[in-house]
CSV table of C-alpha atoms in Angstrom, one decimal:
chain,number,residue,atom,x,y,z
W,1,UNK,CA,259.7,-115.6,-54.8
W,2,UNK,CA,256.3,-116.7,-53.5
W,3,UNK,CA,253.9,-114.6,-51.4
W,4,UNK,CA,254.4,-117.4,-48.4
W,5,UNK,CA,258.1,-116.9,-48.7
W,6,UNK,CA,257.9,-113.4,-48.8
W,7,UNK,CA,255.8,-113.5,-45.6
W,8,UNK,CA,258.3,-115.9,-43.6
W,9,UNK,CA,261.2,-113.4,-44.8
W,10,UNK,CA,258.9,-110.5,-43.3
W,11,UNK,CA,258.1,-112.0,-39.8
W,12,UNK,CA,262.1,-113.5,-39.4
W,13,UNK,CA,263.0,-110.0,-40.2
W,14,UNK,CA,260.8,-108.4,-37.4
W,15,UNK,CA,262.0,-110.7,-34.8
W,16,UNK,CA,265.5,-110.1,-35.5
W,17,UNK,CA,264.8,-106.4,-35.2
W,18,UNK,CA,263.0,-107.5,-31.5
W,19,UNK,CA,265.8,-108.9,-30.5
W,20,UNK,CA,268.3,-106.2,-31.8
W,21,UNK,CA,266.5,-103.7,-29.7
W,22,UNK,CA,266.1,-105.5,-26.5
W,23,UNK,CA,267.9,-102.5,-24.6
W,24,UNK,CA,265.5,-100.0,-25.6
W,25,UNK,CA,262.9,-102.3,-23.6
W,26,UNK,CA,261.6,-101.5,-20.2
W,27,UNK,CA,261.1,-104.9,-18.1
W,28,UNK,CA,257.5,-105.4,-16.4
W,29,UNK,CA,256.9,-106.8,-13.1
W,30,UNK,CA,254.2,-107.0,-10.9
W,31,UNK,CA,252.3,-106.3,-8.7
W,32,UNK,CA,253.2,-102.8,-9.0
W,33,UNK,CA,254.0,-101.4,-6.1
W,34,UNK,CA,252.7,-97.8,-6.7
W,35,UNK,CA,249.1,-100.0,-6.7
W,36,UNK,CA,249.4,-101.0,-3.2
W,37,UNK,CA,251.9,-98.7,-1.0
W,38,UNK,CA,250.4,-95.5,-2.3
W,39,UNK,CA,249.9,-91.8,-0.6
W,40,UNK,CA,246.2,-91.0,-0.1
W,41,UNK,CA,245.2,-87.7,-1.1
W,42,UNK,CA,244.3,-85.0,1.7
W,43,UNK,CA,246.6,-85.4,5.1
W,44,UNK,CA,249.3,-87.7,4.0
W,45,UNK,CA,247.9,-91.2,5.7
W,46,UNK,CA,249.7,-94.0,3.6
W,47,UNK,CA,248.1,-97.0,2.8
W,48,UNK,CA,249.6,-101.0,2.5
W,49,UNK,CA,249.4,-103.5,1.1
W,50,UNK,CA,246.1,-105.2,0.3
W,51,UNK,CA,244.6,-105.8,3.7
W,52,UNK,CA,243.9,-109.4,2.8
W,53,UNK,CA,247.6,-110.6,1.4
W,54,UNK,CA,250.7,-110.5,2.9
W,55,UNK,CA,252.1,-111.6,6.1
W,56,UNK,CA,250.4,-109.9,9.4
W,57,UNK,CA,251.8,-107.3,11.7
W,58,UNK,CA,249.7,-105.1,13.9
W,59,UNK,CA,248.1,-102.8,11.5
W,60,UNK,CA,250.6,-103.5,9.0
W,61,UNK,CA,253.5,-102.0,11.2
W,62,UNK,CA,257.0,-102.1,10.1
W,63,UNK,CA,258.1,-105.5,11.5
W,64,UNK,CA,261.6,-105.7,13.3
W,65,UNK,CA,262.9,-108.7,15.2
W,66,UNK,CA,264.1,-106.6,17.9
W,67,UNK,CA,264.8,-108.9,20.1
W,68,UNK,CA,267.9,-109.6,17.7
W,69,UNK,CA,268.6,-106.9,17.1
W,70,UNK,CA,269.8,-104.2,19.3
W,71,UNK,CA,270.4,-101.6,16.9
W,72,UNK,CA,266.7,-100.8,16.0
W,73,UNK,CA,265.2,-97.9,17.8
W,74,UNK,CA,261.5,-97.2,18.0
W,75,UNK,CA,259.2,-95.0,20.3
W,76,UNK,CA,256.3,-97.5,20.9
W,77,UNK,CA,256.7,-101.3,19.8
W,78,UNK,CA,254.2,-103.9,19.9
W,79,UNK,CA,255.5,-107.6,21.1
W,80,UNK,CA,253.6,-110.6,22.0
W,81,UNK,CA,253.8,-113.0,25.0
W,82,UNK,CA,252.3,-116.3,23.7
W,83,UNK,CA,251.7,-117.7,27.0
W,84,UNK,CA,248.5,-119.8,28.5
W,85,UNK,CA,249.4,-122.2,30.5
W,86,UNK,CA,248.2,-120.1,33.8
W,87,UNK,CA,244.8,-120.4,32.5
W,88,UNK,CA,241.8,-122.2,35.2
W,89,UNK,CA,239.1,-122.6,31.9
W,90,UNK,CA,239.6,-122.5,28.3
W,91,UNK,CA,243.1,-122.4,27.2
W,92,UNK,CA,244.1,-121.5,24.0
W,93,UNK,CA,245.5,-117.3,24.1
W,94,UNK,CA,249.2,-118.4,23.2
W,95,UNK,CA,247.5,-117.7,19.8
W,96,UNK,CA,246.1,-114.4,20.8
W,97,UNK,CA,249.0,-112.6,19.4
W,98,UNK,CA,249.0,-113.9,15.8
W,99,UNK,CA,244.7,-114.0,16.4
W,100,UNK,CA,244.9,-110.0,17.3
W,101,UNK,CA,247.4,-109.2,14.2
W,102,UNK,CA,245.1,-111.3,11.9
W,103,UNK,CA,242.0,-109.1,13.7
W,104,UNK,CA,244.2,-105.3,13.0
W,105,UNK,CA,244.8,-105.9,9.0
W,106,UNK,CA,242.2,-103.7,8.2
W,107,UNK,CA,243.5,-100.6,10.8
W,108,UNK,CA,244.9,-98.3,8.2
W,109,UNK,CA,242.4,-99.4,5.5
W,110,UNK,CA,241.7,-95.6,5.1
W,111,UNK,CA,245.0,-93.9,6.5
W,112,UNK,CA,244.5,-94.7,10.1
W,113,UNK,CA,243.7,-91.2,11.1
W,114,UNK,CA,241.3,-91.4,14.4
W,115,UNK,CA,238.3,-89.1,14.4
W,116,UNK,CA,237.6,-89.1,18.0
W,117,UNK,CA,241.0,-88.8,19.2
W,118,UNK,CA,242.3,-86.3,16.2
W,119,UNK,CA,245.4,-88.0,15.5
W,120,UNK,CA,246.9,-90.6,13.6
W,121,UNK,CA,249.0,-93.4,15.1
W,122,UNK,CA,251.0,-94.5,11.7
W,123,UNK,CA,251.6,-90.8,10.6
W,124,UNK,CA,253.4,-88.8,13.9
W,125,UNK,CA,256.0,-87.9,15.1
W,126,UNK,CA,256.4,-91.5,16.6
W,127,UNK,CA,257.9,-94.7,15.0
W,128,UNK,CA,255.9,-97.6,16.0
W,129,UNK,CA,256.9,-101.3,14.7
W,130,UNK,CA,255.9,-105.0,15.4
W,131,UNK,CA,258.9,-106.6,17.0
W,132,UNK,CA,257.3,-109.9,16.3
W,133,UNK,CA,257.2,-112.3,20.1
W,134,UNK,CA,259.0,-113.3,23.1
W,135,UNK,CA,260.2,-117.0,23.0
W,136,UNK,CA,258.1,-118.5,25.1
W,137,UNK,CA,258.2,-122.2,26.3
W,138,UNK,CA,255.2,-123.8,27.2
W,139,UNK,CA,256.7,-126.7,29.2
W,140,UNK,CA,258.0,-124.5,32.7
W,141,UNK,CA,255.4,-121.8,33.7
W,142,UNK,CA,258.7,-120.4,36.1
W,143,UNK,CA,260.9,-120.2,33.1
W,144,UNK,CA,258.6,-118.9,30.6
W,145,UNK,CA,257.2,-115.6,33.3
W,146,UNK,CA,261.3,-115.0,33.5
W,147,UNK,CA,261.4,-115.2,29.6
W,148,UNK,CA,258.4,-112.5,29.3
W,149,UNK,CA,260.1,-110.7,31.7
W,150,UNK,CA,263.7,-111.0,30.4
W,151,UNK,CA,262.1,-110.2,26.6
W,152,UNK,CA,259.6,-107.1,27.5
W,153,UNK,CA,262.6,-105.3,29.6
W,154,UNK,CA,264.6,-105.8,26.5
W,155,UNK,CA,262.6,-103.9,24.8
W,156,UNK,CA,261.5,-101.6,26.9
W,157,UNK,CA,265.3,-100.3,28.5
W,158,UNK,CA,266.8,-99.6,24.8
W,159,UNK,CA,266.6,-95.8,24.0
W,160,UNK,CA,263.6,-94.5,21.9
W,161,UNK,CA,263.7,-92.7,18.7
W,162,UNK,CA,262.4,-89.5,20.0
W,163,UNK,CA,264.0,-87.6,22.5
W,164,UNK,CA,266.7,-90.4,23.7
W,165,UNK,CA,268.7,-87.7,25.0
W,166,UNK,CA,265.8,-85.7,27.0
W,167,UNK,CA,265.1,-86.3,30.7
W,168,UNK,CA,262.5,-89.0,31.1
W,169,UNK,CA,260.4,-91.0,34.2
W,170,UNK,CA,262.5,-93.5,35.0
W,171,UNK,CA,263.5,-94.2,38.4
W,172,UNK,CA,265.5,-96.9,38.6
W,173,UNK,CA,268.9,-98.0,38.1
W,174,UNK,CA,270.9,-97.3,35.3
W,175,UNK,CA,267.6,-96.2,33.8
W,176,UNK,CA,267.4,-93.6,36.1
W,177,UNK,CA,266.1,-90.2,34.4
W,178,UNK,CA,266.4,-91.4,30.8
W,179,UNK,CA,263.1,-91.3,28.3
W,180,UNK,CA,262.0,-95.0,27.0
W,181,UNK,CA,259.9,-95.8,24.9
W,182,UNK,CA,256.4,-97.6,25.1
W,183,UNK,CA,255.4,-101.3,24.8
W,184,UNK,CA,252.2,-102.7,24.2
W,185,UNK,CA,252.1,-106.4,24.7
W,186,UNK,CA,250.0,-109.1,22.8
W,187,UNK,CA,248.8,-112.0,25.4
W,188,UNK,CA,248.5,-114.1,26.4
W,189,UNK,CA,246.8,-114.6,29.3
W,190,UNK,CA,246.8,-112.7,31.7
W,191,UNK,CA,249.3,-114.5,34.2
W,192,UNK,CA,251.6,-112.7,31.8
W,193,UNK,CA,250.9,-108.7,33.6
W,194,UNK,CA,253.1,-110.0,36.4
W,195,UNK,CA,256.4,-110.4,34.2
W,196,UNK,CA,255.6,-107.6,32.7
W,197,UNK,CA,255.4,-105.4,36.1
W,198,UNK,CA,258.0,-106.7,37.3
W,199,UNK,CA,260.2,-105.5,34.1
W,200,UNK,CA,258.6,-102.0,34.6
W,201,UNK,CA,259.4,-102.0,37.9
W,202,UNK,CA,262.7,-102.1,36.6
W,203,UNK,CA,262.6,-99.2,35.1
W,204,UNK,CA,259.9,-96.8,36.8
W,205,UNK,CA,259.6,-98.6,40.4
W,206,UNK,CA,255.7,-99.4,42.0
W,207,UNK,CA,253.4,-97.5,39.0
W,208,UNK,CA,249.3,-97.2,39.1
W,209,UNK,CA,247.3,-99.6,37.1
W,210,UNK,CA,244.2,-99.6,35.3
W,211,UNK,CA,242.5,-103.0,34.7
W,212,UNK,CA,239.8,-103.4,32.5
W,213,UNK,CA,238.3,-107.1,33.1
W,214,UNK,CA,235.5,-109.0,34.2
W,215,UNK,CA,237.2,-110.8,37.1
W,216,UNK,CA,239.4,-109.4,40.2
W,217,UNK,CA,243.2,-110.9,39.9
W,218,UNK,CA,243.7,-110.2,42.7
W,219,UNK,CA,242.9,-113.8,45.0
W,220,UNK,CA,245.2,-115.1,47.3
W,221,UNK,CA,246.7,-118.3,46.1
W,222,UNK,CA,244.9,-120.0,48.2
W,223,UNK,CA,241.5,-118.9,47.2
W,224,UNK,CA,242.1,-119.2,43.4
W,225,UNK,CA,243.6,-122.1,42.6
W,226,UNK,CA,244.2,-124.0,46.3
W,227,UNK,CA,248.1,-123.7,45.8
W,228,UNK,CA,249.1,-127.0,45.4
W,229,UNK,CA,252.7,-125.3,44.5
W,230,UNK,CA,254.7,-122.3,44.7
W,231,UNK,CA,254.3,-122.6,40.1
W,232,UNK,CA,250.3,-123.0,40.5
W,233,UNK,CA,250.2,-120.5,42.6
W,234,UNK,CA,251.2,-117.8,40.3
W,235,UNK,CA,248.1,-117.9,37.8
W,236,UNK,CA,245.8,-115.7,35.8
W,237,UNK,CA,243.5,-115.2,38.9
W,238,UNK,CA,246.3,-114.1,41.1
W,239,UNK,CA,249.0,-112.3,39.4
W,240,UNK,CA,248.3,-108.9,41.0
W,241,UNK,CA,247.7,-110.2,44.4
W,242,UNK,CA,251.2,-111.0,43.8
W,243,UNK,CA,252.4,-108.2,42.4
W,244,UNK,CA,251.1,-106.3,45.0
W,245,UNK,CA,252.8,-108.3,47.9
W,246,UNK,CA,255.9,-107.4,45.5
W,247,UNK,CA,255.5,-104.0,45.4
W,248,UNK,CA,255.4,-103.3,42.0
W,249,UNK,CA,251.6,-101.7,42.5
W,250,UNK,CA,251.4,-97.4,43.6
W,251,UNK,CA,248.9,-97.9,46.6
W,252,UNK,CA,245.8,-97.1,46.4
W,253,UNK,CA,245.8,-95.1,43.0
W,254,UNK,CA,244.7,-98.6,41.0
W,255,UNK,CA,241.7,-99.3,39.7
W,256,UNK,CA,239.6,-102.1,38.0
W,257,UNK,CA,236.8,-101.3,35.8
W,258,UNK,CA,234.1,-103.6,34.5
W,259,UNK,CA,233.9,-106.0,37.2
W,260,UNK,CA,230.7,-108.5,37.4
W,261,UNK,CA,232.6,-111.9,38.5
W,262,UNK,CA,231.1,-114.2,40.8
W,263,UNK,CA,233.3,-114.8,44.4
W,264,UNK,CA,233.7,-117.0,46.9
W,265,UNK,CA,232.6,-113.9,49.4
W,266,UNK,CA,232.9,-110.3,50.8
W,267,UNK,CA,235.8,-110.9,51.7
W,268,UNK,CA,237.6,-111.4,48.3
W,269,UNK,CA,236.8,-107.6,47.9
W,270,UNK,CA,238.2,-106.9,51.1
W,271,UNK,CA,241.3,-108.7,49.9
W,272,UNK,CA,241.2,-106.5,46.8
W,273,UNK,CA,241.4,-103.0,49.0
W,274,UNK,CA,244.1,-104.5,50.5
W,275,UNK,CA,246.4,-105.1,47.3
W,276,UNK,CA,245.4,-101.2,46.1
W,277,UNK,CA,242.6,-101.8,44.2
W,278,UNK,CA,239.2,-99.6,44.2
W,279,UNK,CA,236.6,-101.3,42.1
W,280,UNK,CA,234.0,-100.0,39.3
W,281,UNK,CA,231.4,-103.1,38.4
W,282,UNK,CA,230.3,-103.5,34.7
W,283,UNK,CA,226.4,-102.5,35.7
W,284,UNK,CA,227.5,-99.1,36.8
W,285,UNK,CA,227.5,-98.3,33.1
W,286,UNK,CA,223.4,-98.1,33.8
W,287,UNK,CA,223.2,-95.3,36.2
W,288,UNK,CA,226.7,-93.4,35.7
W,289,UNK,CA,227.1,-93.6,32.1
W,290,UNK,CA,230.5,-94.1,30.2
W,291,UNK,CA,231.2,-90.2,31.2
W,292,UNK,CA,230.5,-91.3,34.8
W,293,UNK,CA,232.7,-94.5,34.5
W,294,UNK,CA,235.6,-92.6,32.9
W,295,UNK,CA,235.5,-89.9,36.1
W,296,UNK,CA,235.6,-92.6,38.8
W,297,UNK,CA,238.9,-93.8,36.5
W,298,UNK,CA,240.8,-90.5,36.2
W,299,UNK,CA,239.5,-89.5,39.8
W,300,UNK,CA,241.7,-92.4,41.4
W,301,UNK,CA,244.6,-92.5,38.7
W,302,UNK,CA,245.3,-88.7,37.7
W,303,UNK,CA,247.3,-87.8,34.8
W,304,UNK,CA,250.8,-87.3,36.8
W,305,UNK,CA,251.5,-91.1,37.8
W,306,UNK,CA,252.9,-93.1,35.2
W,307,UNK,CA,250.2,-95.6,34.3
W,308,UNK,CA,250.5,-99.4,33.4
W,309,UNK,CA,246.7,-100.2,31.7
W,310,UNK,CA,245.9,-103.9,31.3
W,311,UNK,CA,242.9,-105.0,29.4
W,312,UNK,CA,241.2,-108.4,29.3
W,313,UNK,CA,239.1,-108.8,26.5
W,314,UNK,CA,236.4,-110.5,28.7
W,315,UNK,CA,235.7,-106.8,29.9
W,316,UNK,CA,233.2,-107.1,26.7
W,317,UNK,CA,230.4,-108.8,26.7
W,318,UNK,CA,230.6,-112.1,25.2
W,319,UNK,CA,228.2,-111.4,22.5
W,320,UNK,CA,231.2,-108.7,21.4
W,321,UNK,CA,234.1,-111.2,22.3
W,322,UNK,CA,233.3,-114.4,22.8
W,323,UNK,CA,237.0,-115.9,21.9
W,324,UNK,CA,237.9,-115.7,25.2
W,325,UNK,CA,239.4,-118.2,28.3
W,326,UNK,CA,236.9,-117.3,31.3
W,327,UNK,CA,233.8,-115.3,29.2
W,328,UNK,CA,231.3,-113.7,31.6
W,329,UNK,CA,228.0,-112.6,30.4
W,330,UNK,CA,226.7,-108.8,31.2
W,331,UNK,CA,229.4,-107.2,29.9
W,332,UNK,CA,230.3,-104.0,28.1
W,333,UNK,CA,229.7,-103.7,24.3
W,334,UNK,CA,233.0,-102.5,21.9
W,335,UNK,CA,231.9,-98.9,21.5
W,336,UNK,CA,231.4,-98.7,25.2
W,337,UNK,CA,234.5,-99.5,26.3
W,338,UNK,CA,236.4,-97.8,23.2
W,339,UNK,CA,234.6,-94.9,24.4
W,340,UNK,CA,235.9,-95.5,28.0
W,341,UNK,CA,239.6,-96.3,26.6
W,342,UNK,CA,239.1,-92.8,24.6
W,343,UNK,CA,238.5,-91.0,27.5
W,344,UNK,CA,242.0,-91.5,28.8
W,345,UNK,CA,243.5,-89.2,27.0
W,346,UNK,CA,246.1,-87.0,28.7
W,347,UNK,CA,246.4,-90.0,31.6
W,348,UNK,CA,250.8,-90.9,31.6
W,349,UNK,CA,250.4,-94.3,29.9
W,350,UNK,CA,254.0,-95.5,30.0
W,351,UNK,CA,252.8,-99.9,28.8
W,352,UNK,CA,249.9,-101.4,28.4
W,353,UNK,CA,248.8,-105.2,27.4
W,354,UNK,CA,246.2,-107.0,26.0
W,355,UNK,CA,245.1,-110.1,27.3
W,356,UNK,CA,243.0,-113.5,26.8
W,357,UNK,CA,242.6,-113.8,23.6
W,358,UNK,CA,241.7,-117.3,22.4
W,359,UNK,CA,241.1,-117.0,18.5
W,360,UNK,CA,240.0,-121.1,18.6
W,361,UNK,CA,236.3,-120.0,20.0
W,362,UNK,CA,236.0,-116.7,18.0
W,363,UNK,CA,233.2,-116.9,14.9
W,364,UNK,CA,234.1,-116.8,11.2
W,365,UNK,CA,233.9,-113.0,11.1
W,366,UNK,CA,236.9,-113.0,13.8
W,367,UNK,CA,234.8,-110.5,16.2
W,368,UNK,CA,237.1,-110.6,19.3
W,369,UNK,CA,240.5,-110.4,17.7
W,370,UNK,CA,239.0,-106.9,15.5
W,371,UNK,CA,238.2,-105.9,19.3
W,372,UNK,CA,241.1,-106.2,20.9
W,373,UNK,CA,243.1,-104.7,17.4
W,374,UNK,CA,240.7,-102.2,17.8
W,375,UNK,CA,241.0,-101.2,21.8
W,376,UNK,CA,244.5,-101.2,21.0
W,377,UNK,CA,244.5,-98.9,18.3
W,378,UNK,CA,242.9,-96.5,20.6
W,379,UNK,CA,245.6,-96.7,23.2
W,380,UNK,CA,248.2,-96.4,20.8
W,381,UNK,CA,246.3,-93.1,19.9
W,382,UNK,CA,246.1,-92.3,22.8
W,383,UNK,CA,250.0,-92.3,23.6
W,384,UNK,CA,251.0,-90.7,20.1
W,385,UNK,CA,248.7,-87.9,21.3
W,386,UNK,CA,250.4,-87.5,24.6
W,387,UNK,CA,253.5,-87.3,22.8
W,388,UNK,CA,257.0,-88.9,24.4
W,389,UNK,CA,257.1,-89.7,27.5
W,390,UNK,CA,260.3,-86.5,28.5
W,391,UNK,CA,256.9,-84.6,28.1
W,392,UNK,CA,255.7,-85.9,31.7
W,393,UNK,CA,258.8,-84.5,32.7
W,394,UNK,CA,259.1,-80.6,34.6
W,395,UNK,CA,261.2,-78.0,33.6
W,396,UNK,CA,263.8,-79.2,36.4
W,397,UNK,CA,264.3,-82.7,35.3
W,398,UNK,CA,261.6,-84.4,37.8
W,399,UNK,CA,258.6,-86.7,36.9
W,400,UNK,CA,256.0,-84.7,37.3
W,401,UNK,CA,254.4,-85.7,39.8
């Protein structure tokens, strides 16, 4: 036999052996997963997939379409309202919730733990998950407020994960006494806070708000707008003067903070005392200080009432946040008002919402939409750290009040 044939015999012979042994064989696929969803030493903060692949939640939250499905319990859930048509300059936040995702990827880059706060919002006792957005039509401004409405109280009435059987704050209904969890809501703009009052004002009755913007909200109809209808009456620039007429708004314990917008007069803030509001203006932050600003905000709020917070993003300056419907120059930088938002803590947030959001005029390095993930991480520390809401509750079953 010849060397060559002795050779081909040889490597026929080894792959018949190859094939013989194929159950000894361990299969290899990949990515791995121990390479991207993998425990970081020290305090047990988990880590997800690469921050630049994947599809987008807030933060990289567990994603649930809870809307669907009734079954899935949660203690604080994030939802968006992609809604703009109640916009009077630069439309374009219906993308803000997939903008303010895209901005959060990064959140948990290191575990998530927050230094100022000391805590860490994806490792508590709370489970927090994207429930992805409220069908929203953008053809009838009536229908789609009752959609928000209709959506947010379907996730906010379900029972929470934590203490679903402990005494909780709500007033009203068949909710009456029970706990509930927390939702945050993606706008939008912010036409959508009246919706979403009116769906906690299903559950907790008239509760005290904090609003962080740049404008008031608070214009009659007929200032804002001229009210050629009852649907353009109903706006981003007059939601709360509606909701106080409503009643959804505690009187006098609500407060705006970063104010600077131009008026058509005095007497638009005269109109603002009369819908519950007491006012702090953005160029306060030169004489009182954040520490000043954040007293004048717990002074008129407490921590006893339950709390609705709504934040514009034109509260920042627009050199922060420029992605943004009505942008108004003089305003706050990011660490300011995350230091504001910080300094919070222990106030009874039961819901908050971000608002006006408009990724199209944002730069490359997507400034506004890592703001507003960013503010919202900081009030979704601040509620894990607060704990559920039966804790606002006294030893006799009453919201503490």
């Amino acid at each position: 036999m010849h060397y060559s044939e002795s050779l081909l015999l040889a490597l026929w012979a080894s792959v018949a052996t190859a094939h013989g042994n194929h159950d000894d064989q361990v299969p290899m696929s990949g990515p791995h997963k121990s390479l991207w969803y993998n425990t970081l030493p020290g305090d047990g903060g988990t880590q997800a997939d690469s921050v630049f692949s994947g599809i987008s939640t807030f933060g990289r939250l567990p994603y649930e379409p809870c809307l669907q499905k009734r079954d899935v319990n949660y203690d604080i859930a994030f939802i968006g309202a992609p809604f703009d048509t109640g916009t009077s300059y630069r439309p374009g936040a219906r993308f803000g919730p997939s903008g303010i995702r895209q901005g959060s990827r990064r959140l948990n880059l290191y575990g998530g733990y927050n230094v100022p706060l000391d805590t860490n919002p994806f490792n508590s006792w709370a489970t927090v998950l994207d429930c992805g957005d409220i069908p929203v039509t953008s053809y009838d401004n009536t229908y789609a407020l009752r959609q928000i409405e209709e959506g947010h109280f379907r996730i906010l009435s379900r029972e929470p994960a934590t203490d679903a059987d402990e005494p909780g704050p709500a007033v009203r209904g068949p909710l009456k006494g029970k706990t509930l969890p927390r939702v945050i809501t993606l706008g939008g703009d912010h036409t959508i806070t009246l919706p979403l009052l009116r769906s906690i004002n299903r559950a907790y009755g008239p509760v005290t708000v904090i609003h962080f913007d740049s404008h008031l909200d608070t214009w009659k109809p007929k200032v804002f707008g001229g009210a050629p209808s009852d649907v353009a009456s109903v706006n981003h620039g007059t939601y709360f003067y509606h909701a106080a007429m409503e009643g959804l708004l505690k009187n006098d314990t609500n407060i705006h903070a970063g104010i600077r917008t131009t008026l058509s007069g005095p007497s638009d803030y005269e109109n603002d005392g009369y819908c519950g509001f007491e006012i702090v203006e953005a160029r306060e932050i030169d004489t009182i200080g954040t520490e000043g600003i954040i007293k004048k905000i717990r002074n008129r709020v407490g921590t006893k009432n339950p709390v609705y917070l709504s934040i514009d993003i034109d509260t920042l300056d627009p050199a922060f946040a420029p992605a943004t419907g009505t942008p108004e120059t003089g305003g706050w930088s990011t660490r300011e008002l995350r230091t504001i938002i910080r300094g919070l803590e222990g106030v009874n947030l039961i819901a908050a919402d971000i608002v006006e959001v408009a990724p199209a005029y944002d730069t490359n390095a997507e400034h506004t939409t890592m703001a507003a993930a960013d503010v919202l991480y900081e009030v979704m520390s601040l509620m894990v750290k607060k704990g559920p809401l039966s804790k606002t509750i006294d030893s006799d079953g009453r919201r503490d009040l």
